[in-house]
Amino acid sequence: MTTLLILRHGPTAWNAEGRIQGSIDEPLSDAGRARVARYRLPPGSADLRWFASPKRRAWETAALLGLAPVAEPRIVEMDWGEWEGLRVEDLRADGRMPDRHDRLGLDFKAPGGESPREVQARLRSWLTDVALDGRPAGAVAHNGILRALYALATGWDMRAAPGEEPVNGCAHLFRLSADGTPAVVRMNIGLLE
């Protein structure tokens, strides 16, 4: 079995504004950089084989943590298509996004975007490669990746609330079987001092 420690990038200005980033390459905000500077990874994390989404917000997070990751395009955020750059609040106010869009299932997608099920397909490919390598790994990714990974590990269909919601500012530990199938070891390992 291979272990995978994964965390979300630090905060961006668009996170604070409630804007959908998706595939847009937003950097960390000054507040986000300050927050990540206070993160402390679990003991032994420096020895992991690290990966990061090539998006600036993930790459900056990795650099602030003193990591030298390999860029991995299969762990970029879910593509939100026409809704990228828009505020969730505005999409809900004009009726384009339902109040509980996060409960519409694995096949929900914004116009021109990607569904969680499609994210899982590319994620599975990467998980298989990590498992075949066999070395314990770490990754800096995105909320959509964490949710897709959690759904793969638990069978969550994204229609009801998850058993455990991945919390920002935390790492999440998974175990990968030989074929890359994930299982939850521990969620929400706090990173702030």
PDB file of C-alpha atoms in Angstrom:
ATOM      1  CA  MET A   1       0.000   0.000   0.000  1.00  0.00           C
ATOM      2  CA  THR A   2       1.140   3.528  -0.852  1.00  0.00           C
ATOM      3  CA  THR A   3       0.187   6.554   1.218  1.00  0.00           C
ATOM      4  CA  LEU A   4      -0.825   9.938  -0.175  1.00  0.00           C
ATOM      5  CA  LEU A   5      -0.909  13.136   1.884  1.00  0.00           C
ATOM      6  CA  ILE A   6      -2.817  15.858   0.051  1.00  0.00           C
ATOM      7  CA  LEU A   7      -3.714  19.459   0.803  1.00  0.00           C
ATOM      8  CA  ARG A   8      -5.417  22.377  -0.863  1.00  0.00           C
ATOM      9  CA  HIS A   9      -3.493  25.480  -1.915  1.00  0.00           C
ATOM     10  CA  GLY A  10      -3.615  28.548   0.308  1.00  0.00           C
ATOM     11  CA  PRO A  11      -6.195  31.331  -0.078  1.00  0.00           C
ATOM     12  CA  THR A  12      -6.400  33.666  -3.087  1.00  0.00           C
ATOM     13  CA  ALA A  13      -8.087  37.036  -3.532  1.00  0.00           C
ATOM     14  CA  TRP A  14     -10.748  35.292  -5.599  1.00  0.00           C
ATOM     15  CA  ASN A  15     -11.440  32.853  -2.744  1.00  0.00           C
ATOM     16  CA  ALA A  16     -12.096  35.863  -0.508  1.00  0.00           C
ATOM     17  CA  GLU A  17     -14.403  37.406  -3.140  1.00  0.00           C
ATOM     18  CA  GLY A  18     -16.350  34.159  -3.691  1.00  0.00           C
ATOM     19  CA  ARG A  19     -15.229  33.943  -7.332  1.00  0.00           C
ATOM     20  CA  ILE A  20     -14.929  30.633  -9.157  1.00  0.00           C
ATOM     21  CA  GLN A  21     -11.306  30.069 -10.149  1.00  0.00           C
ATOM     22  CA  GLY A  22     -11.373  26.651 -11.803  1.00  0.00           C
ATOM     23  CA  SER A  23      -8.777  26.628 -14.577  1.00  0.00           C
ATOM     24  CA  ILE A  24      -7.927  30.339 -14.200  1.00  0.00           C
ATOM     25  CA  ASP A  25      -4.391  30.698 -12.878  1.00  0.00           C
ATOM     26  CA  GLU A  26      -4.847  32.947  -9.829  1.00  0.00           C
ATOM     27  CA  PRO A  27      -1.889  33.412  -7.439  1.00  0.00           C
ATOM     28  CA  LEU A  28      -2.126  33.361  -3.660  1.00  0.00           C
ATOM     29  CA  SER A  29      -3.197  36.595  -2.022  1.00  0.00           C
ATOM     30  CA  ASP A  30      -0.919  38.347   0.458  1.00  0.00           C
ATOM     31  CA  ALA A  31      -3.169  37.005   3.232  1.00  0.00           C
ATOM     32  CA  GLY A  32      -2.908  33.555   1.665  1.00  0.00           C
ATOM     33  CA  ARG A  33       0.879  33.693   1.616  1.00  0.00           C
ATOM     34  CA  ALA A  34       0.905  34.762   5.264  1.00  0.00           C
ATOM     35  CA  ARG A  35      -1.439  31.910   6.174  1.00  0.00           C
ATOM     36  CA  VAL A  36       0.597  29.255   4.337  1.00  0.00           C
ATOM     37  CA  ALA A  37       3.786  30.576   5.968  1.00  0.00           C
ATOM     38  CA  ARG A  38       2.238  29.426   9.267  1.00  0.00           C
ATOM     39  CA  TYR A  39       1.484  25.880   8.004  1.00  0.00           C
ATOM     40  CA  ARG A  40       3.476  23.013   9.480  1.00  0.00           C
ATOM     41  CA  LEU A  41       3.323  19.697   7.651  1.00  0.00           C
ATOM     42  CA  PRO A  42       3.062  16.470   9.650  1.00  0.00           C
ATOM     43  CA  PRO A  43       6.377  14.872  10.713  1.00  0.00           C
ATOM     44  CA  GLY A  44       8.073  12.948   7.919  1.00  0.00           C
ATOM     45  CA  SER A  45       6.301  14.909   5.166  1.00  0.00           C
ATOM     46  CA  ALA A  46       9.532  16.349   3.782  1.00  0.00           C
ATOM     47  CA  ASP A  47      10.594  12.820   2.790  1.00  0.00           C
ATOM     48  CA  LEU A  48       7.558  12.255   0.573  1.00  0.00           C
ATOM     49  CA  ARG A  49       7.653  12.382  -3.214  1.00  0.00           C
ATOM     50  CA  TRP A  50       5.764  15.667  -3.783  1.00  0.00           C
ATOM     51  CA  PHE A  51       3.496  16.706  -6.640  1.00  0.00           C
ATOM     52  CA  ALA A  52       1.671  19.987  -7.227  1.00  0.00           C
ATOM     53  CA  SER A  53      -0.901  21.265  -9.629  1.00  0.00           C
ATOM     54  CA  PRO A  54       0.853  23.549 -12.113  1.00  0.00           C
ATOM     55  CA  LYS A  55      -1.519  26.387 -11.162  1.00  0.00           C
ATOM     56  CA  ARG A  56       0.308  29.267  -9.439  1.00  0.00           C
ATOM     57  CA  ARG A  57      -1.765  29.045  -6.268  1.00  0.00           C
ATOM     58  CA  ALA A  58      -0.709  25.424  -5.722  1.00  0.00           C
ATOM     59  CA  TRP A  59       2.880  25.987  -6.835  1.00  0.00           C
ATOM     60  CA  GLU A  60       3.296  28.994  -4.513  1.00  0.00           C
ATOM     61  CA  THR A  61       1.863  26.978  -1.627  1.00  0.00           C
ATOM     62  CA  ALA A  62       4.389  24.198  -2.246  1.00  0.00           C
ATOM     63  CA  ALA A  63       7.265  26.674  -2.446  1.00  0.00           C
ATOM     64  CA  LEU A  64       6.231  28.373   0.812  1.00  0.00           C
ATOM     65  CA  LEU A  65       6.236  24.949   2.461  1.00  0.00           C
ATOM     66  CA  GLY A  66       9.812  24.351   1.262  1.00  0.00           C
ATOM     67  CA  LEU A  67       8.772  21.589  -1.137  1.00  0.00           C
ATOM     68  CA  ALA A  68      10.254  20.797  -4.550  1.00  0.00           C
ATOM     69  CA  PRO A  69       7.290  19.123  -6.252  1.00  0.00           C
ATOM     70  CA  VAL A  70       6.835  17.638  -9.698  1.00  0.00           C
ATOM     71  CA  ALA A  71       4.181  19.519 -11.708  1.00  0.00           C
ATOM     72  CA  GLU A  72       1.177  17.240 -12.262  1.00  0.00           C
ATOM     73  CA  PRO A  73      -1.514  18.487 -14.679  1.00  0.00           C
ATOM     74  CA  ARG A  74      -3.950  15.712 -13.725  1.00  0.00           C
ATOM     75  CA  ILE A  75      -4.503  17.372 -10.340  1.00  0.00           C
ATOM     76  CA  VAL A  76      -5.523  20.814 -11.612  1.00  0.00           C
ATOM     77  CA  GLU A  77      -8.824  22.213 -10.385  1.00  0.00           C
ATOM     78  CA  MET A  78     -12.108  21.270 -12.011  1.00  0.00           C
ATOM     79  CA  ASP A  79     -12.842  23.383 -15.092  1.00  0.00           C
ATOM     80  CA  TRP A  80     -15.908  25.566 -14.422  1.00  0.00           C
ATOM     81  CA  GLY A  81     -16.316  26.660 -18.060  1.00  0.00           C
ATOM     82  CA  GLU A  82     -18.411  29.794 -18.564  1.00  0.00           C
ATOM     83  CA  TRP A  83     -18.731  30.379 -14.817  1.00  0.00           C
ATOM     84  CA  GLU A  84     -15.024  30.934 -14.171  1.00  0.00           C
ATOM     85  CA  GLY A  85     -14.333  34.403 -12.807  1.00  0.00           C
ATOM     86  CA  LEU A  86     -17.947  34.862 -11.704  1.00  0.00           C
ATOM     87  CA  ARG A  87     -19.094  35.132  -8.108  1.00  0.00           C
ATOM     88  CA  VAL A  88     -21.100  32.216  -6.721  1.00  0.00           C
ATOM     89  CA  GLU A  89     -23.416  34.721  -5.029  1.00  0.00           C
ATOM     90  CA  ASP A  90     -24.274  36.339  -8.401  1.00  0.00           C
ATOM     91  CA  LEU A  91     -24.837  32.973 -10.120  1.00  0.00           C
ATOM     92  CA  ARG A  92     -27.263  31.998  -7.363  1.00  0.00           C
ATOM     93  CA  ALA A  93     -29.021  35.368  -7.384  1.00  0.00           C
ATOM     94  CA  ASP A  94     -29.815  35.168 -11.101  1.00  0.00           C
ATOM     95  CA  GLY A  95     -30.846  31.504 -10.917  1.00  0.00           C
ATOM     96  CA  ARG A  96     -28.011  29.983 -12.942  1.00  0.00           C
ATOM     97  CA  MET A  97     -26.636  28.054  -9.961  1.00  0.00           C
ATOM     98  CA  PRO A  98     -28.898  26.367  -7.418  1.00  0.00           C
ATOM     99  CA  ASP A  99     -28.313  27.087  -3.723  1.00  0.00           C
ATOM    100  CA  ARG A 100     -26.925  23.592  -3.145  1.00  0.00           C
ATOM    101  CA  HIS A 101     -24.982  23.023  -6.368  1.00  0.00           C
ATOM    102  CA  ASP A 102     -22.518  20.969  -4.348  1.00  0.00           C
ATOM    103  CA  ARG A 103     -25.267  18.383  -3.809  1.00  0.00           C
ATOM    104  CA  LEU A 104     -26.170  17.793  -7.464  1.00  0.00           C
ATOM    105  CA  GLY A 105     -24.030  14.721  -7.892  1.00  0.00           C
ATOM    106  CA  LEU A 106     -21.017  13.546  -9.805  1.00  0.00           C
ATOM    107  CA  ASP A 107     -22.421  14.607 -13.181  1.00  0.00           C
ATOM    108  CA  PHE A 108     -23.143  18.269 -12.319  1.00  0.00           C
ATOM    109  CA  LYS A 109     -21.206  20.706 -14.465  1.00  0.00           C
ATOM    110  CA  ALA A 110     -21.225  24.368 -15.360  1.00  0.00           C
ATOM    111  CA  PRO A 111     -21.858  25.241 -19.037  1.00  0.00           C
ATOM    112  CA  GLY A 112     -18.709  24.334 -20.957  1.00  0.00           C
ATOM    113  CA  GLY A 113     -17.103  22.951 -17.806  1.00  0.00           C
ATOM    114  CA  GLU A 114     -16.117  19.623 -16.326  1.00  0.00           C
ATOM    115  CA  SER A 115     -18.057  17.352 -13.966  1.00  0.00           C
ATOM    116  CA  PRO A 116     -16.690  15.781 -10.777  1.00  0.00           C
ATOM    117  CA  ARG A 117     -16.956  12.405 -12.534  1.00  0.00           C
ATOM    118  CA  GLU A 118     -14.671  13.708 -15.302  1.00  0.00           C
ATOM    119  CA  VAL A 119     -12.251  15.001 -12.669  1.00  0.00           C
ATOM    120  CA  GLN A 120     -12.271  11.527 -11.094  1.00  0.00           C
ATOM    121  CA  ALA A 121     -11.328   9.956 -14.451  1.00  0.00           C
ATOM    122  CA  ARG A 122      -8.120  11.974 -14.755  1.00  0.00           C
ATOM    123  CA  LEU A 123      -7.454  11.656 -11.031  1.00  0.00           C
ATOM    124  CA  ARG A 124      -7.697   7.834 -11.222  1.00  0.00           C
ATOM    125  CA  SER A 125      -4.965   7.794 -13.861  1.00  0.00           C
ATOM    126  CA  TRP A 126      -2.636   9.752 -11.583  1.00  0.00           C
ATOM    127  CA  LEU A 127      -3.504   7.662  -8.494  1.00  0.00           C
ATOM    128  CA  THR A 128      -2.653   4.508 -10.449  1.00  0.00           C
ATOM    129  CA  ASP A 129       0.729   5.953 -11.405  1.00  0.00           C
ATOM    130  CA  VAL A 130       1.466   6.966  -7.798  1.00  0.00           C
ATOM    131  CA  ALA A 131       0.510   3.487  -6.558  1.00  0.00           C
ATOM    132  CA  LEU A 132       2.658   1.780  -9.199  1.00  0.00           C
ATOM    133  CA  ASP A 133       5.638   3.894  -8.145  1.00  0.00           C
ATOM    134  CA  GLY A 134       5.084   2.652  -4.590  1.00  0.00           C
ATOM    135  CA  ARG A 135       6.758   5.538  -2.764  1.00  0.00           C
ATOM    136  CA  PRO A 136       4.779   7.558  -0.208  1.00  0.00           C
ATOM    137  CA  ALA A 137       3.610  10.751  -1.904  1.00  0.00           C
ATOM    138  CA  GLY A 138       2.299  14.198  -1.117  1.00  0.00           C
ATOM    139  CA  ALA A 139       0.376  16.663  -3.264  1.00  0.00           C
ATOM    140  CA  VAL A 140      -0.718  20.282  -3.258  1.00  0.00           C
ATOM    141  CA  ALA A 141      -3.936  20.520  -5.240  1.00  0.00           C
ATOM    142  CA  HIS A 142      -7.416  22.073  -5.180  1.00  0.00           C
ATOM    143  CA  ASN A 143     -10.787  21.706  -3.475  1.00  0.00           C
ATOM    144  CA  GLY A 144     -12.341  19.964  -6.487  1.00  0.00           C
ATOM    145  CA  ILE A 145      -9.535  17.392  -6.459  1.00  0.00           C
ATOM    146  CA  LEU A 146      -9.930  16.781  -2.714  1.00  0.00           C
ATOM    147  CA  ARG A 147     -13.686  16.281  -3.077  1.00  0.00           C
ATOM    148  CA  ALA A 148     -13.263  13.956  -6.073  1.00  0.00           C
ATOM    149  CA  LEU A 149     -10.619  11.947  -4.202  1.00  0.00           C
ATOM    150  CA  TYR A 150     -12.801  11.714  -1.091  1.00  0.00           C
ATOM    151  CA  ALA A 151     -15.729  10.543  -3.252  1.00  0.00           C
ATOM    152  CA  LEU A 152     -13.559   7.854  -4.877  1.00  0.00           C
ATOM    153  CA  ALA A 153     -12.354   6.678  -1.469  1.00  0.00           C
ATOM    154  CA  THR A 154     -15.756   6.549   0.220  1.00  0.00           C
ATOM    155  CA  GLY A 155     -18.310   6.007  -2.535  1.00  0.00           C
ATOM    156  CA  TRP A 156     -19.841   9.424  -1.782  1.00  0.00           C
ATOM    157  CA  ASP A 157     -22.143  10.366  -4.678  1.00  0.00           C
ATOM    158  CA  MET A 158     -22.012  14.122  -3.948  1.00  0.00           C
ATOM    159  CA  ARG A 159     -25.784  14.296  -3.490  1.00  0.00           C
ATOM    160  CA  ALA A 160     -25.880  14.285   0.314  1.00  0.00           C
ATOM    161  CA  ALA A 161     -23.441  15.900   2.710  1.00  0.00           C
ATOM    162  CA  PRO A 162     -20.117  14.035   2.860  1.00  0.00           C
ATOM    163  CA  GLY A 163     -19.282  11.980   5.927  1.00  0.00           C
ATOM    164  CA  GLU A 164     -16.318  14.303   6.476  1.00  0.00           C
ATOM    165  CA  GLU A 165     -15.953  17.611   4.664  1.00  0.00           C
ATOM    166  CA  PRO A 166     -12.344  18.335   3.620  1.00  0.00           C
ATOM    167  CA  VAL A 167     -11.375  21.449   5.605  1.00  0.00           C
ATOM    168  CA  ASN A 168      -9.092  24.170   4.231  1.00  0.00           C
ATOM    169  CA  GLY A 169      -5.800  24.560   6.076  1.00  0.00           C
ATOM    170  CA  CYS A 170      -5.628  20.821   6.665  1.00  0.00           C
ATOM    171  CA  ALA A 171      -3.900  17.844   5.071  1.00  0.00           C
ATOM    172  CA  HIS A 172      -5.700  14.604   4.296  1.00  0.00           C
ATOM    173  CA  LEU A 173      -4.098  11.167   4.363  1.00  0.00           C
ATOM    174  CA  PHE A 174      -5.171   8.378   1.999  1.00  0.00           C
ATOM    175  CA  ARG A 175      -3.908   4.862   1.352  1.00  0.00           C
ATOM    176  CA  LEU A 176      -3.713   3.636  -2.251  1.00  0.00           C
ATOM    177  CA  SER A 177      -4.131  -0.014  -3.160  1.00  0.00           C
ATOM    178  CA  ALA A 178      -1.917  -1.539  -5.852  1.00  0.00           C
ATOM    179  CA  ASP A 179      -4.335  -0.357  -8.575  1.00  0.00           C
ATOM    180  CA  GLY A 180      -4.585   3.182  -7.159  1.00  0.00           C
ATOM    181  CA  THR A 181      -7.948   2.802  -5.423  1.00  0.00           C
ATOM    182  CA  PRO A 182      -7.927   5.269  -2.503  1.00  0.00           C
ATOM    183  CA  ALA A 183      -9.090   4.698   1.072  1.00  0.00           C
ATOM    184  CA  VAL A 184      -9.317   7.343   3.789  1.00  0.00           C
ATOM    185  CA  VAL A 185      -6.762   7.020   6.577  1.00  0.00           C
ATOM    186  CA  ARG A 186      -7.317  10.394   8.237  1.00  0.00           C
ATOM    187  CA  MET A 187      -9.031  13.599   7.185  1.00  0.00           C
ATOM    188  CA  ASN A 188      -8.471  17.165   8.351  1.00  0.00           C
ATOM    189  CA  ILE A 189      -4.987  17.028   9.836  1.00  0.00           C
ATOM    190  CA  GLY A 190      -4.482  20.624  10.992  1.00  0.00           C
ATOM    191  CA  LEU A 191      -1.571  22.524   9.486  1.00  0.00           C
ATOM    192  CA  LEU A 192      -1.734  25.815  11.349  1.00  0.00           C
ATOM    193  CA  GLU A 193       0.589  26.256  14.317  1.00  0.00           C
TER     194      GLU A 193
END
